Amino acid sequence: MFKRLKQTALVLAVFLGAMIIVGVLVDAILPRHWQPVQASVESAEIASVRKGTPGWAIQADASYEYDGRVYETRRDVFVDADRDVALDALDDWPAGREFTLYVNLDAPESVSLYPDGGRSGAVAAAVMLTPALVLMIGFFVFLIRRRRDAVST
C-alpha cells in the first residue's frame, strides 16, 4: 500500500511540476509590455471564422497611431455562433468608430484586444494542455522501452 501511495505521489509531482514549469516558461516568453491606443475602424465585415462548428465574426480593418507612425490591422472584434446575431452587431462597427487596442511596446505592429495581449489565456491554455503532453511523452518512453526490451531478449 505504501508503495502505491509513493507511486501516486511521484506521478502527481511529475504532472504538477511539468505544469508549473510550462506556465513559467510560456509566461517568460510572451511579451509583457502592452499600452492602450485608440484605433479607428476603416471598414468591417462579417466572416465565417470556424471550420466544422459554425462561428461568425465581425472583422474590422482598423488603423492606429503609435509613436508618430500609423499602423493598420485586421481584428475579430465580435464573435458569435449565430450568424444573425453577428449581422445585427455589424451595425455597431461603422467606419470611424473608435475602440481601444493594446500595442506591444516591443513590436508596435502587434496589437491585441486584451490589456495583457492575451497572455493570461495563453499561459492558462499551455498549463491545462501540459498533462496531455506528459502523457504522450510517457507513452513514447513506454514504447521505446518495450521495443528495446523485446530486441534485447
C-alpha positions as YAML, in Angstrom:
chain: A
units: angstrom
residues:
- id: 1
  name: MET
  ca: [0.00, 0.00, 0.00]
- id: 2
  name: PHE
  ca: [2.83, 2.42, 0.86]
- id: 3
  name: LYS
  ca: [4.49, 1.68, -2.49]
- id: 4
  name: ARG
  ca: [1.29, 2.55, -4.37]
- id: 5
  name: LEU
  ca: [0.93, 5.80, -2.42]
- id: 6
  name: LYS
  ca: [4.54, 6.65, -3.21]
- id: 7
  name: GLN
  ca: [3.98, 5.99, -6.95]
- id: 8
  name: THR
  ca: [0.84, 8.14, -6.95]
- id: 9
  name: ALA
  ca: [2.71, 10.99, -5.25]
- id: 10
  name: LEU
  ca: [5.50, 10.70, -7.83]
- id: 11
  name: VAL
  ca: [3.05, 10.82, -10.74]
- id: 12
  name: LEU
  ca: [1.31, 13.86, -9.22]
- id: 13
  name: ALA
  ca: [4.66, 15.56, -8.67]
- id: 14
  name: VAL
  ca: [5.64, 14.96, -12.30]
- id: 15
  name: PHE
  ca: [2.36, 16.36, -13.63]
- id: 16
  name: LEU
  ca: [2.26, 19.37, -11.29]
- id: 17
  name: GLY
  ca: [5.95, 20.10, -11.78]
- id: 18
  name: ALA
  ca: [5.57, 19.98, -15.55]
- id: 19
  name: MET
  ca: [2.53, 22.27, -15.38]
- id: 20
  name: ILE
  ca: [4.40, 24.80, -13.25]
- id: 21
  name: ILE
  ca: [7.48, 24.72, -15.50]
- id: 22
  name: VAL
  ca: [5.40, 25.15, -18.68]
- id: 23
  name: GLY
  ca: [3.43, 28.00, -17.11]
- id: 24
  name: VAL
  ca: [6.58, 29.83, -16.08]
- id: 25
  name: LEU
  ca: [8.25, 29.29, -19.48]
- id: 26
  name: VAL
  ca: [5.23, 30.45, -21.51]
- id: 27
  name: ASP
  ca: [4.82, 33.45, -19.21]
- id: 28
  name: ALA
  ca: [8.50, 34.33, -19.70]
- id: 29
  name: ILE
  ca: [8.34, 34.00, -23.50]
- id: 30
  name: LEU
  ca: [5.27, 36.13, -24.15]
- id: 31
  name: PRO
  ca: [5.56, 39.92, -24.28]
- id: 32
  name: ARG
  ca: [4.70, 41.82, -21.10]
- id: 33
  name: HIS
  ca: [4.50, 45.44, -22.14]
- id: 34
  name: TRP
  ca: [1.19, 46.49, -23.67]
- id: 35
  name: GLN
  ca: [-0.10, 50.03, -23.95]
- id: 36
  name: PRO
  ca: [-3.65, 51.12, -24.83]
- id: 37
  name: VAL
  ca: [-4.14, 53.11, -28.04]
- id: 38
  name: GLN
  ca: [-7.24, 54.37, -29.79]
- id: 39
  name: ALA
  ca: [-7.95, 52.63, -33.08]
- id: 40
  name: SER
  ca: [-10.39, 53.75, -35.74]
- id: 41
  name: VAL
  ca: [-12.48, 51.37, -37.83]
- id: 42
  name: GLU
  ca: [-11.81, 51.77, -41.55]
- id: 43
  name: SER
  ca: [-14.27, 49.05, -42.59]
- id: 44
  name: ALA
  ca: [-15.94, 45.99, -41.10]
- id: 45
  name: GLU
  ca: [-17.47, 42.82, -42.49]
- id: 46
  name: ILE
  ca: [-18.89, 39.56, -41.25]
- id: 47
  name: ALA
  ca: [-16.94, 36.36, -41.93]
- id: 48
  name: SER
  ca: [-17.09, 32.69, -41.04]
- id: 49
  name: VAL
  ca: [-14.26, 32.02, -38.60]
- id: 50
  name: ARG
  ca: [-14.52, 28.35, -37.68]
- id: 51
  name: LYS
  ca: [-14.35, 25.24, -39.74]
- id: 52
  name: GLY
  ca: [-16.76, 22.49, -38.71]
- id: 53
  name: THR
  ca: [-18.51, 24.36, -35.91]
- id: 54
  name: PRO
  ca: [-20.32, 27.44, -37.16]
- id: 55
  name: GLY
  ca: [-18.87, 30.69, -35.91]
- id: 56
  name: TRP
  ca: [-19.22, 34.19, -37.23]
- id: 57
  name: ALA
  ca: [-17.06, 37.21, -36.57]
- id: 58
  name: ILE
  ca: [-17.08, 40.86, -37.31]
- id: 59
  name: GLN
  ca: [-13.67, 41.54, -38.78]
- id: 60
  name: ALA
  ca: [-12.68, 45.18, -38.57]
- id: 61
  name: ASP
  ca: [-9.94, 46.77, -40.60]
- id: 62
  name: ALA
  ca: [-8.60, 49.46, -38.31]
- id: 63
  name: SER
  ca: [-5.79, 51.96, -38.09]
- id: 64
  name: TYR
  ca: [-3.99, 53.24, -35.01]
- id: 65
  name: GLU
  ca: [-1.13, 55.57, -34.32]
- id: 66
  name: TYR
  ca: [1.79, 54.75, -32.08]
- id: 67
  name: ASP
  ca: [4.97, 56.73, -31.61]
- id: 68
  name: GLY
  ca: [4.11, 59.03, -34.53]
- id: 69
  name: ARG
  ca: [3.57, 56.20, -37.01]
- id: 70
  name: VAL
  ca: [0.25, 54.89, -38.38]
- id: 71
  name: TYR
  ca: [-0.34, 51.14, -38.39]
- id: 72
  name: GLU
  ca: [-3.15, 49.04, -39.85]
- id: 73
  name: THR
  ca: [-4.59, 45.79, -38.58]
- id: 74
  name: ARG
  ca: [-7.50, 43.41, -39.06]
- id: 75
  name: ARG
  ca: [-9.13, 42.08, -35.88]
- id: 76
  name: ASP
  ca: [-12.11, 39.92, -34.98]
- id: 77
  name: VAL
  ca: [-13.93, 42.43, -32.78]
- id: 78
  name: PHE
  ca: [-17.07, 40.36, -32.21]
- id: 79
  name: VAL
  ca: [-17.67, 36.59, -32.44]
- id: 80
  name: ASP
  ca: [-20.89, 34.60, -32.13]
- id: 81
  name: ALA
  ca: [-22.09, 31.17, -33.24]
- id: 82
  name: ASP
  ca: [-25.29, 32.69, -34.65]
- id: 83
  name: ARG
  ca: [-24.85, 34.48, -37.97]
- id: 84
  name: ASP
  ca: [-27.94, 36.65, -37.41]
- id: 85
  name: VAL
  ca: [-26.56, 37.93, -34.09]
- id: 86
  name: ALA
  ca: [-23.26, 38.81, -35.78]
- id: 87
  name: LEU
  ca: [-25.11, 40.56, -38.62]
- id: 88
  name: ASP
  ca: [-27.09, 42.63, -36.09]
- id: 89
  name: ALA
  ca: [-23.87, 43.56, -34.28]
- id: 90
  name: LEU
  ca: [-22.25, 44.67, -37.55]
- id: 91
  name: ASP
  ca: [-24.24, 47.93, -37.30]
- id: 92
  name: ASP
  ca: [-22.25, 48.73, -34.14]
- id: 93
  name: TRP
  ca: [-18.96, 48.80, -36.11]
- id: 94
  name: PRO
  ca: [-19.32, 51.60, -38.67]
- id: 95
  name: ALA
  ca: [-16.33, 53.26, -40.32]
- id: 96
  name: GLY
  ca: [-14.91, 55.89, -38.00]
- id: 97
  name: ARG
  ca: [-15.88, 54.12, -34.78]
- id: 98
  name: GLU
  ca: [-13.09, 54.28, -32.24]
- id: 99
  name: PHE
  ca: [-12.14, 51.46, -29.90]
- id: 100
  name: THR
  ca: [-9.20, 50.51, -27.71]
- id: 101
  name: LEU
  ca: [-6.41, 48.22, -28.85]
- id: 102
  name: TYR
  ca: [-3.33, 47.29, -26.85]
- id: 103
  name: VAL
  ca: [0.04, 47.70, -28.54]
- id: 104
  name: ASN
  ca: [3.03, 45.51, -27.78]
- id: 105
  name: LEU
  ca: [5.66, 48.13, -26.94]
- id: 106
  name: ASP
  ca: [8.44, 45.85, -28.21]
- id: 107
  name: ALA
  ca: [6.68, 45.33, -31.58]
- id: 108
  name: PRO
  ca: [4.14, 48.11, -32.27]
- id: 109
  name: GLU
  ca: [2.68, 46.27, -35.26]
- id: 110
  name: SER
  ca: [1.47, 43.60, -32.82]
- id: 111
  name: VAL
  ca: [-1.84, 44.52, -31.19]
- id: 112
  name: SER
  ca: [-4.47, 42.82, -29.11]
- id: 113
  name: LEU
  ca: [-7.98, 43.42, -27.88]
- id: 114
  name: TYR
  ca: [-6.83, 42.32, -24.41]
- id: 115
  name: PRO
  ca: [-4.86, 44.51, -21.98]
- id: 116
  name: ASP
  ca: [-2.26, 41.76, -21.48]
- id: 117
  name: GLY
  ca: [-2.13, 40.80, -25.15]
- id: 118
  name: GLY
  ca: [-3.93, 37.52, -24.44]
- id: 119
  name: ARG
  ca: [-1.01, 36.42, -22.31]
- id: 120
  name: SER
  ca: [-3.05, 35.07, -19.36]
- id: 121
  name: GLY
  ca: [-5.20, 32.96, -21.69]
- id: 122
  name: ALA
  ca: [-2.15, 31.54, -23.45]
- id: 123
  name: VAL
  ca: [-0.49, 30.65, -20.14]
- id: 124
  name: ALA
  ca: [-3.68, 29.00, -18.88]
- id: 125
  name: ALA
  ca: [-4.09, 27.00, -22.09]
- id: 126
  name: ALA
  ca: [-0.47, 25.83, -22.01]
- id: 127
  name: VAL
  ca: [-0.74, 24.77, -18.37]
- id: 128
  name: MET
  ca: [-4.01, 22.92, -19.00]
- id: 129
  name: LEU
  ca: [-2.57, 21.08, -22.02]
- id: 130
  name: THR
  ca: [0.62, 20.04, -20.22]
- id: 131
  name: PRO
  ca: [-0.83, 16.79, -18.77]
- id: 132
  name: ALA
  ca: [-1.63, 15.62, -22.31]
- id: 133
  name: LEU
  ca: [1.96, 16.35, -23.33]
- id: 134
  name: VAL
  ca: [3.31, 14.49, -20.30]
- id: 135
  name: LEU
  ca: [1.10, 11.50, -21.14]
- id: 136
  name: MET
  ca: [2.32, 11.50, -24.76]
- id: 137
  name: ILE
  ca: [5.95, 11.63, -23.68]
- id: 138
  name: GLY
  ca: [5.32, 8.86, -21.16]
- id: 139
  name: PHE
  ca: [3.65, 6.75, -23.84]
- id: 140
  name: PHE
  ca: [6.60, 7.18, -26.23]
- id: 141
  name: VAL
  ca: [9.06, 6.30, -23.46]
- id: 142
  name: PHE
  ca: [6.97, 3.20, -22.72]
- id: 143
  name: LEU
  ca: [7.01, 2.17, -26.39]
- id: 144
  name: ILE
  ca: [10.75, 2.72, -26.74]
- id: 145
  name: ARG
  ca: [11.48, 0.71, -23.58]
- id: 146
  name: ARG
  ca: [9.16, -2.07, -24.66]
- id: 147
  name: ARG
  ca: [10.78, -2.27, -28.08]
- id: 148
  name: ARG
  ca: [14.28, -2.18, -26.56]
- id: 149
  name: ASP
  ca: [13.35, -4.95, -24.11]
- id: 150
  name: ALA
  ca: [11.90, -7.05, -26.96]
- id: 151
  name: VAL
  ca: [15.07, -6.61, -29.02]
- id: 152
  name: SER
  ca: [17.38, -7.47, -26.11]
- id: 153
  name: THR
  ca: [15.57, -10.76, -25.31]
...
